[in-house]
Amino acid sequence: MMIIFSIIFLIFGLIVFKFIDSIYLKRYLKGLQDTREYLSDQEILAFYIDYKLSEISVLELWNEVATNFDIPPGYLRPEDCLAEMGILQIIVDHPKLENLTDIAREREKALNKSIDLESISTLDDYIKAFAVKAQIKN
């Protein structure tokens, strides 16, 4: 009987968490829409022009983060903190942060380079850590 009660309580807690989390995300998105202009791909790329990074790589990473956090990419900015992107801060390891960490680990393996994942806190950090250099054409 106690096990059934525990399972029901756990399921109820997850449903409540998801509901509150979705409300928080909607408020966060509304705040972004009210305070920021929507950026085009070219405006996003302008943040990284001096770093000579592949445009495709920058946009792929930018959209990866946006998709993971369910935020339209044009409302993001380089200084946005990954741990605050519309996620409820009541648990230490939010599933969306865990998903992005898993993606980052896979990217680290694919790039075959060591990256200090603990040092990545903003969208800008993520882009600079994983974007590939642009191919220089002669």
Coordinates of C-alpha atoms in Angstrom, one line a residue:
M1 CA 0.0 0.0 0.0
M2 CA 2.8 2.4 0.9
I3 CA 4.5 1.7 -2.5
I4 CA 1.4 2.6 -4.4
F5 CA 0.9 5.8 -2.4
S6 CA 4.6 6.7 -3.1
I7 CA 4.2 6.1 -6.8
I8 CA 1.0 8.2 -6.9
F9 CA 2.7 11.0 -5.0
L10 CA 5.7 10.9 -7.3
I11 CA 3.5 11.1 -10.4
F12 CA 1.4 13.9 -8.9
G13 CA 4.6 15.8 -8.1
L14 CA 5.9 15.4 -11.6
I15 CA 2.6 16.7 -13.1
V16 CA 2.6 19.7 -10.8
F17 CA 6.3 20.4 -11.6
K18 CA 5.6 20.3 -15.4
F19 CA 2.6 22.5 -15.0
I20 CA 4.5 25.1 -12.9
D21 CA 7.5 24.9 -15.2
S22 CA 5.4 25.6 -18.3
I23 CA 3.8 28.6 -16.7
Y24 CA 7.3 29.9 -15.8
L25 CA 8.5 29.4 -19.3
K26 CA 5.5 31.3 -20.7
R27 CA 6.2 34.3 -18.4
Y28 CA 9.9 34.2 -19.3
L29 CA 9.0 34.2 -23.1
K30 CA 6.5 37.1 -22.6
G31 CA 9.3 39.1 -20.8
L32 CA 11.7 38.4 -23.7
Q33 CA 9.1 39.4 -26.3
D34 CA 8.2 42.6 -24.4
T35 CA 11.8 43.7 -23.9
R36 CA 13.7 42.5 -27.0
E37 CA 13.6 42.8 -30.7
Y38 CA 13.6 39.5 -32.6
L39 CA 17.0 39.0 -34.2
S40 CA 17.6 37.7 -37.7
D41 CA 20.3 35.1 -38.5
Q42 CA 22.5 37.9 -39.8
E43 CA 22.1 39.9 -36.6
I44 CA 23.0 36.7 -34.6
L45 CA 26.1 36.1 -36.8
A46 CA 27.2 39.7 -36.2
F47 CA 28.0 38.9 -32.6
Y48 CA 30.7 36.4 -33.8
I49 CA 32.1 38.1 -36.9
D50 CA 35.4 38.9 -35.2
Y51 CA 35.9 35.3 -34.1
K52 CA 36.0 33.9 -37.6
L53 CA 33.7 31.0 -36.7
S54 CA 31.7 29.0 -39.3
E55 CA 28.3 30.7 -39.8
I56 CA 26.6 27.4 -40.1
S57 CA 28.2 26.2 -36.9
V58 CA 27.2 29.3 -35.0
L59 CA 23.6 29.2 -36.2
E60 CA 23.4 25.4 -35.5
L61 CA 24.6 25.9 -31.9
W62 CA 22.4 28.9 -31.3
N63 CA 19.3 27.0 -32.6
E64 CA 20.3 23.9 -30.6
V65 CA 20.1 25.9 -27.4
A66 CA 16.9 27.7 -28.4
T67 CA 15.2 24.4 -29.3
N68 CA 16.4 22.7 -26.1
F69 CA 14.9 25.5 -24.0
D70 CA 11.8 26.0 -26.2
I71 CA 12.7 29.6 -26.8
P72 CA 12.4 31.2 -30.3
P73 CA 16.1 31.8 -31.3
G74 CA 15.7 35.4 -32.2
Y75 CA 14.9 36.3 -28.7
L76 CA 18.1 34.9 -27.3
R77 CA 21.3 37.0 -26.7
P78 CA 24.9 35.9 -26.1
E79 CA 24.9 37.0 -22.5
D80 CA 21.9 34.9 -21.6
C81 CA 22.6 32.5 -18.8
L82 CA 21.8 28.9 -19.7
A83 CA 20.8 28.1 -16.1
E84 CA 18.1 30.8 -16.3
M85 CA 16.6 30.3 -19.7
G86 CA 13.0 30.0 -18.7
I87 CA 13.5 27.1 -16.4
L88 CA 12.2 26.8 -12.9
Q89 CA 15.0 27.1 -10.4
I90 CA 13.5 24.8 -7.7
I91 CA 15.7 21.9 -8.6
V92 CA 19.5 21.8 -9.1
D93 CA 19.6 19.8 -12.3
H94 CA 16.7 20.8 -14.5
P95 CA 16.0 18.2 -17.2
K96 CA 16.7 20.9 -19.9
L97 CA 20.1 21.7 -18.4
E98 CA 20.8 17.9 -18.3
N99 CA 19.8 17.5 -21.9
L100 CA 22.1 20.3 -23.0
T101 CA 24.9 18.9 -20.9
D102 CA 24.4 15.5 -22.7
I103 CA 24.5 17.3 -26.1
A104 CA 27.6 19.2 -25.1
R105 CA 29.4 16.0 -24.0
E106 CA 28.5 14.4 -27.4
R107 CA 29.9 17.5 -29.2
E108 CA 33.0 17.4 -27.1
K109 CA 33.6 13.8 -28.3
A110 CA 32.8 14.6 -31.9
L111 CA 35.2 17.5 -31.9
N112 CA 37.8 15.4 -30.1
K113 CA 38.8 18.2 -27.8
S114 CA 38.7 18.7 -24.1
I115 CA 36.2 21.4 -23.1
D116 CA 35.7 22.5 -19.5
L117 CA 31.9 22.2 -19.4
E118 CA 31.8 23.7 -15.9
S119 CA 33.0 27.0 -17.4
I120 CA 30.1 27.2 -19.8
S121 CA 27.4 29.4 -18.3
T122 CA 26.1 31.6 -21.1
L123 CA 25.0 31.1 -24.7
D124 CA 28.1 32.9 -25.7
D125 CA 30.3 30.5 -23.8
Y126 CA 28.5 27.6 -25.5
I127 CA 28.9 29.0 -29.0
K128 CA 32.6 29.8 -28.5
A129 CA 33.4 26.4 -27.0
F130 CA 31.7 24.4 -29.7
A131 CA 31.7 26.4 -32.9
V132 CA 34.2 25.4 -35.5
K133 CA 36.5 27.9 -37.2
A134 CA 35.4 29.1 -40.7
Q135 CA 37.2 27.6 -43.7
I136 CA 39.4 30.3 -45.3
K137 CA 39.0 30.5 -49.0
N138 CA 41.9 31.4 -51.2

